[in-house]
XYZ file of C-alpha atoms in Angstrom:
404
model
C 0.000 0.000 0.000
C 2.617 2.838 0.797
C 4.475 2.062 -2.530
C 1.472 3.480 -4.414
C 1.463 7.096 -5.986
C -1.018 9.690 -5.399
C -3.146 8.703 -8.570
C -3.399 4.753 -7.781
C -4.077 5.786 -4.216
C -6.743 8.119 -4.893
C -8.360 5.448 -7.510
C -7.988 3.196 -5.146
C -9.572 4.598 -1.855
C -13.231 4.998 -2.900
C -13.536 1.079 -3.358
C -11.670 -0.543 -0.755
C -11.917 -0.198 3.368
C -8.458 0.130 5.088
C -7.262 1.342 8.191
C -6.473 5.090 8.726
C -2.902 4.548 9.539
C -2.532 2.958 5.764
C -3.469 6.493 4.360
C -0.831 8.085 6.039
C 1.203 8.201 3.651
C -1.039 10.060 0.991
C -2.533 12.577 3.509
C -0.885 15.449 1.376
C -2.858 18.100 2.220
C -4.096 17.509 5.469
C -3.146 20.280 7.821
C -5.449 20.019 11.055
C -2.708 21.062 12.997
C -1.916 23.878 10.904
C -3.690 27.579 10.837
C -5.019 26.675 6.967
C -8.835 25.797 7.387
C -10.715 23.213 5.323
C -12.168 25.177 2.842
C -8.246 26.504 1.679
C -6.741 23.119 2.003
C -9.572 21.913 -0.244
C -9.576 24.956 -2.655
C -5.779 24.080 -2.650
C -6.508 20.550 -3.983
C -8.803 21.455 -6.531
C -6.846 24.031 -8.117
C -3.936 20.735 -8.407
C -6.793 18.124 -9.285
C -7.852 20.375 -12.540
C -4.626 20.468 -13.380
C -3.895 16.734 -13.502
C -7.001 15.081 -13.825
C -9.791 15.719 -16.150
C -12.635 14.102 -13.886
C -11.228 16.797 -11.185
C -14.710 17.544 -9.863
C -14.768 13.758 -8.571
C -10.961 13.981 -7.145
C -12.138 16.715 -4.976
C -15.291 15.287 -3.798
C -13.339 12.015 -2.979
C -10.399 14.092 -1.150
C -12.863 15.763 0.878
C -14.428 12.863 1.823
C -11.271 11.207 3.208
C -9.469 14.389 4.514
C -11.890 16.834 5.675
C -13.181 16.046 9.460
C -16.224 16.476 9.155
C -16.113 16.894 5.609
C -17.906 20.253 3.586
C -21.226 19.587 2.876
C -21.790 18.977 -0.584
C -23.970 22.291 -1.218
C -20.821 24.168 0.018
C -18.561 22.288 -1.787
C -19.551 22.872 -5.078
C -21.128 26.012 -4.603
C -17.566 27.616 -3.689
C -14.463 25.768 -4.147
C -15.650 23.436 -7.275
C -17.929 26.476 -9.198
C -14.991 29.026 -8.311
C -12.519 26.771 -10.310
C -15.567 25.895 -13.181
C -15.102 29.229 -13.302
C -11.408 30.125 -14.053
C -8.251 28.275 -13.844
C -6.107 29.210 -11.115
C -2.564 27.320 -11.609
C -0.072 27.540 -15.054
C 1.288 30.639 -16.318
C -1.300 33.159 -15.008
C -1.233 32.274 -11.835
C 0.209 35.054 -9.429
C 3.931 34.791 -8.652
C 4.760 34.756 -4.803
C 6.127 38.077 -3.212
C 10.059 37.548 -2.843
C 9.753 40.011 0.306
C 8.009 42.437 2.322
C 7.411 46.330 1.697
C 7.873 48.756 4.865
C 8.559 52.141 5.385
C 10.668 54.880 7.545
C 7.724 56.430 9.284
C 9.176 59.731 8.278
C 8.486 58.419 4.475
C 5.175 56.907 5.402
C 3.618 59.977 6.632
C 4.026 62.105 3.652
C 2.216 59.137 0.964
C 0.321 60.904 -1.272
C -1.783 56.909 -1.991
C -3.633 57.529 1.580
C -6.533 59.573 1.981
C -8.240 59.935 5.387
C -11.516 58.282 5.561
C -14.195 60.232 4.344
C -17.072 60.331 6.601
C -20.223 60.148 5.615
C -22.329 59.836 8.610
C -21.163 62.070 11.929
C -19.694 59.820 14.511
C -20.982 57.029 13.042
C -20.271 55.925 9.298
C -16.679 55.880 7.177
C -16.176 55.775 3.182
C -15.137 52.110 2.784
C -16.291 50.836 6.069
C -17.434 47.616 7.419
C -20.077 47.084 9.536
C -22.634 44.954 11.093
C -25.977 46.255 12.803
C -27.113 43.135 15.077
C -29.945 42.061 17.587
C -32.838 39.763 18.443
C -35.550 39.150 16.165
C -37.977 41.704 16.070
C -36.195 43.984 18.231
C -36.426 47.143 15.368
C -33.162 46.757 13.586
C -34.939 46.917 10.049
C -36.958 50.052 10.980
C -33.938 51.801 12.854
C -31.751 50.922 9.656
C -34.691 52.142 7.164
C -35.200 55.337 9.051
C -31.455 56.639 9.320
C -31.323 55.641 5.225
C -34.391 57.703 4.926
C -32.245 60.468 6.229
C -28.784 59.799 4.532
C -30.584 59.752 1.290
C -31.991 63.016 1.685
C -28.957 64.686 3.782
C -30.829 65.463 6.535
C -29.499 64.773 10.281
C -30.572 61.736 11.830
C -31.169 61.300 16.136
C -27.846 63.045 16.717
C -26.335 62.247 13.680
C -25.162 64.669 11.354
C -25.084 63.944 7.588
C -22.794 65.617 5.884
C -24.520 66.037 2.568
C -27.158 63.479 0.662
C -25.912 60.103 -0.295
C -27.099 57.190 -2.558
C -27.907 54.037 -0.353
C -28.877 50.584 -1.514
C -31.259 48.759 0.494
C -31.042 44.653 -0.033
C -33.665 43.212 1.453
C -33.372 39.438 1.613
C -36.307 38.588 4.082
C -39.349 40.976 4.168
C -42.702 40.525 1.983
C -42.493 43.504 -0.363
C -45.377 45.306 0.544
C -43.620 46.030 4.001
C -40.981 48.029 2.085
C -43.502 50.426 0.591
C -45.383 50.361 4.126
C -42.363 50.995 6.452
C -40.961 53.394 4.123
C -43.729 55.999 2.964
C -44.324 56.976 6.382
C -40.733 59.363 5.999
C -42.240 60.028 2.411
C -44.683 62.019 4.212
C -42.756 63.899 6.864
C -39.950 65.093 4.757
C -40.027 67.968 2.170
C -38.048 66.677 -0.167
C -37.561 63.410 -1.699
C -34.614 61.724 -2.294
C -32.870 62.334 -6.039
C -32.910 59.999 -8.505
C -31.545 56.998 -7.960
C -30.142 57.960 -4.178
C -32.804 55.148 -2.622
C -32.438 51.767 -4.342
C -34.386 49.125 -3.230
C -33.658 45.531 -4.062
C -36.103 43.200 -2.953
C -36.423 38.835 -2.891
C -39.291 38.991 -5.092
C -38.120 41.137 -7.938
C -35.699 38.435 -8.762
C -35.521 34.895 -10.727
C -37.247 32.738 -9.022
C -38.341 35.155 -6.019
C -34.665 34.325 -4.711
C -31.139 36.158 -4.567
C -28.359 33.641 -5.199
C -26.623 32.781 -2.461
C -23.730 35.711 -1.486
C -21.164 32.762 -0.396
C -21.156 32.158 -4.271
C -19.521 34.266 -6.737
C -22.614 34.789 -8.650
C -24.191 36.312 -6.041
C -21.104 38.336 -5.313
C -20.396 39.546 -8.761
C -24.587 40.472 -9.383
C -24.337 42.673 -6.245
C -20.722 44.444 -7.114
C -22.313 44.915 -10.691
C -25.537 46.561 -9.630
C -23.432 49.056 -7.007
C -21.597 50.142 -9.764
C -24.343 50.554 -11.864
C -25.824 52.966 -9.224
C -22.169 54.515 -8.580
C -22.463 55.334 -12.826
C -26.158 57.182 -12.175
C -25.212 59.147 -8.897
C -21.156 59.872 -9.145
C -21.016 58.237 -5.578
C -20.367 54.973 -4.420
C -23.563 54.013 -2.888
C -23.972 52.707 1.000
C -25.135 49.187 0.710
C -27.100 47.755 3.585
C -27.707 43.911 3.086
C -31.077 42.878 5.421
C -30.380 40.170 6.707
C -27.618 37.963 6.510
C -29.255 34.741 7.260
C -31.641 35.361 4.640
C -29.154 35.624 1.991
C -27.502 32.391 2.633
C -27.992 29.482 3.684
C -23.715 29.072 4.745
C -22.728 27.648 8.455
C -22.951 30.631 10.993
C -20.980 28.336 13.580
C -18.055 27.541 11.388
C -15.645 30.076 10.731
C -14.179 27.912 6.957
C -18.296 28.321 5.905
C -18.696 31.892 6.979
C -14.803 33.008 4.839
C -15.863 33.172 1.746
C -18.582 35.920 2.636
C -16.647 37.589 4.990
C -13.844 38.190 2.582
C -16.171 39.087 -0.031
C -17.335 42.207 2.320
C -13.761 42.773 2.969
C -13.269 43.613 -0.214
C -16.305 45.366 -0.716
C -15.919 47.506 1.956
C -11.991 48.149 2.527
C -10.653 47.243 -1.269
C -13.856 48.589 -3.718
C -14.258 51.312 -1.066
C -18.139 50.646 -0.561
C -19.727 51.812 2.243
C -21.368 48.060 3.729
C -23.413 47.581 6.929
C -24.608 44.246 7.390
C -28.050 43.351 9.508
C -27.509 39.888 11.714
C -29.487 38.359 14.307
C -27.569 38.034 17.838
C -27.845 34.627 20.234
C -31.068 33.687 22.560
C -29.405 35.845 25.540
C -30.549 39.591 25.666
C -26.671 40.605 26.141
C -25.198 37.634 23.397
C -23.327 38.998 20.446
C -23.920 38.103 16.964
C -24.839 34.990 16.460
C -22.447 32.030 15.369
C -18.447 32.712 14.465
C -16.865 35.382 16.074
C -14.771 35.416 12.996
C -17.393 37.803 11.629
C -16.319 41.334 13.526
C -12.977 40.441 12.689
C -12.680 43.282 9.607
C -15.782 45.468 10.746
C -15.129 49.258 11.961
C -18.640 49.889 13.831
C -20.993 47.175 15.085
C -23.976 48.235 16.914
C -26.209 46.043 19.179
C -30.027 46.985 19.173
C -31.773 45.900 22.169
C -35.430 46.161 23.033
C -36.585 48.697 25.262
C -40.299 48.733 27.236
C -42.117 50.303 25.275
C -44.393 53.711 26.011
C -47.639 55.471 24.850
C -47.715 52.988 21.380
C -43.628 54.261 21.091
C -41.340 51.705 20.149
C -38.254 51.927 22.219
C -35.045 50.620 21.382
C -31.359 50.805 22.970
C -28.210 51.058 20.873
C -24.827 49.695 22.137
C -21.595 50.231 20.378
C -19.979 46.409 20.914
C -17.296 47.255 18.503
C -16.174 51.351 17.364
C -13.197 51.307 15.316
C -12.113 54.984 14.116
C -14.456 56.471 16.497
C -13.452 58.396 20.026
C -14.819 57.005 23.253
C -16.920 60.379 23.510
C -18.504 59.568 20.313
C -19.569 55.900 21.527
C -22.304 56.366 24.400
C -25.437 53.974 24.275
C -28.191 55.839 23.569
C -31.724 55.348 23.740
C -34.392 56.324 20.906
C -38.303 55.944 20.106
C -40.170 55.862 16.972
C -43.583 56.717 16.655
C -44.222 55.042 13.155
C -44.874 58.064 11.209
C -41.257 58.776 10.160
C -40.215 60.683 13.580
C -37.115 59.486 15.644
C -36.639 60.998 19.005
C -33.485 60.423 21.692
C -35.547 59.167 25.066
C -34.554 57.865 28.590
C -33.392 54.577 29.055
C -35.407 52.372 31.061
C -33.180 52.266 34.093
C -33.043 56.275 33.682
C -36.963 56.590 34.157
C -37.131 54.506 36.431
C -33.986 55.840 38.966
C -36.112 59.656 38.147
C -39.312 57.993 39.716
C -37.009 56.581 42.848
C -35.396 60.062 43.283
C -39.090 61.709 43.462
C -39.906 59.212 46.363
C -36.586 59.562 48.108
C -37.403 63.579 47.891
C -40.427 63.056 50.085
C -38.769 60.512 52.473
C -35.717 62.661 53.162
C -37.770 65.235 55.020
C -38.760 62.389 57.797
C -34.608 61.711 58.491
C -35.524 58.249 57.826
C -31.875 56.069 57.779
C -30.604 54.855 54.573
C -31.691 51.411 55.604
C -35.225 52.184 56.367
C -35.545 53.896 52.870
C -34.087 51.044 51.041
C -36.788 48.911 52.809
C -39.674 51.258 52.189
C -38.594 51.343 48.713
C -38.039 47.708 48.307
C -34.271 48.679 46.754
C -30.451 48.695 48.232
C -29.085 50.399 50.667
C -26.163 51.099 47.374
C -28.466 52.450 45.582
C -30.212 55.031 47.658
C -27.025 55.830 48.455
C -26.206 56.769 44.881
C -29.586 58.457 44.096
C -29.055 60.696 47.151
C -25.959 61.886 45.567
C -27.434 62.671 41.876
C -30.154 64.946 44.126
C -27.780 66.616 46.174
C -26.243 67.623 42.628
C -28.787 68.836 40.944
């Protein structure tokens, strides 16, 4: 058995049982110890299986059967690594040539490039030119009408909350998920307040249903990638800008492994270069775990390249107001002084409002009791009890009056 080549081993594995340790020897590419992850190692394989073999496709269904633990799933498998090399050939005399070394600067030289711009920003304290970012919460929470309602605004350059927009900008709105009557429903409402519509081409709406089959292709494949990248440009041609794309959600447009770092690469990568190479503007919409406090769900390989992620959590709600809380879990170009939660209400007619958190209203209805308790020189103890709280916390509230 170990005197075989490659080839005869290959042929040979698919029909015959043998122990593991007999396929030592023709392990090649496995690399479980090593930082490469399956989906490279397999890519890796393919690209030398279409070289050598013409039934290729089969060679790297039948390595990834023996090598990969667990292996892809066979969706995954040929929707990336086997249609990306259908696709174009990767190996022979255009393939890339190695870098011989590495490219560094005096910092004296560095400063003075004329190649690198500072990041333009297009939303105050909030959004970069050629950022990454993700938007993320619990179903149902309000991230889809928060998101529609500060596009509303950056479409028409008007200031959102507390957010200053510099000056109009085109925005495409995917929407992977939503029946598309609630588009034209959750939008018109800002329709009505505002004076002025958005120009031409500045709102783009891509919906499900519009397309073949009442389905986007999946953005882990290329197809889905390249239709995307090709209708940003086309709205980049109409409005001289590269548009903000905003992709709602990201389970909805694909059906890739959110626990598995190798499934989630290809996409990630793909925004990467979106966002930081194509200089896009991106902010992705993702669910976040059962607990109120989780982060997004499934890798955390998925913040890795992101500048802002923002974590909308529900908030009671008030009068028919929905109430929502906005944490910055990740702020990357931004100041501390520029990242406080902050707390906001919409009343479902296209106005936004700032509004006291929860905890705020209700330490300003324990201060108004406390006020008529400290008259009676009650102890801190006996006020705690009477108002079923800690002794900590009166404590603290009797500080916040004594200030104001």
């Amino acid at each position: 058995m170990n005197n075989l080549k490659l080839e005869q081993a290959m042929e040979f594995i698919p029909t015959r049982v043998r122990p593991i340790k007999d396929l030592y020897f023709f392990n090649l590419l496995e690399a479980s110890s090593k930082s490469a992850d399956r989906n490279d190692r397999t890519w890796s394989y393919t690209v030398f299986a279409k070289k050598h073999y013409e039934d290729w496709q089969n060679k790297t269904i039948a390595y990834n059967k023996i090598f990969n633990v667990p292996p892809l799933e066979e969706r995954e498998l040929f929707s990336t690594v086997i249609k990306s090399n259908e696709k174009k050939t990767y190996s022979g005399d255009d393939a890339e040539e190695a870098p011989t070394e590495l490219i560094g600067y005096d910092y004296a030289d560095y400063r003075i490039r004329t190649d690198i711009k500072k990041p333009e920003q297009i939303i105050e304290d909030l959004l970069f030119a050629g950022s990454l970012n993700f938007f993320f919460g619990q179903k149902g929470v309000g991230k889809s009408e928060f998101i529609i309602g500060l596009l509303n605004a950056l479409a028409r350059g008007m200031d959102f909350l507390m957010f200053g927009m510099l000056m109009a900008w085109p925005v495409v709105y995917m929407d992977a998920e939503m029946h598309p009557y609630d588009t034209i429903s959750r939008n018109e409402p800002y329709y009505k307040k505002y004076s002025k519509n958005p120009l031409r081409y500045f709102f783009n709406i891509l919906n499900w249903y519009d397309q073949k089959n009442h389905s986007f292709p999946d953005i882990q494949t290329e197809l889905g990638q390249n239709l995307i990248l090709k209708y940003l440009q086309k709205v980049e041609k109409l409005t001289g800008k590269k548009p903000v794309f905003v992709l709602d959600n990201l389970r909805s447009a694909s059906a890739y492994n959110e626990n598995e770092s190798d499934s989630w690469r290809p996409i990630g990568m793909w925004l990467k270069k979106l966002a930081h190479g194509l200089n896009y503007t991106v902010i992705v919409i993702d669910h976040s775990g059962k607990s109120v406090e989780a982060e997004m769900r499934g890798t955390s390989a998925k913040a890795d390249h992101a500048n802002v992620c923002l974590q909308i959590l529900s908030e009671k709600k008030k009068g028919g107001l929905m109430r929502i809380k906005v944490k910055y879990a990740k702020a990357r170009g931004l100041r501390p002084d520029q990242t406080d939660d902050f707390v906001c209400q919409y009343d479902f007619e296209g106005n936004w409002s700032l509004s006291a958190s929860d905890r705020e209203q209700e330490d300003t209805a324990l201060k108004e009791e406390l006020k008529k308790l400290i008259p009676k020189n009650l102890t801190q103890k006996a006020m705690a009890k009477d108002l079923d709280i800690s002794v900590g916390k009166v404590n603290k509230l009797i500080k916040e009056i004594e200030k104001e």
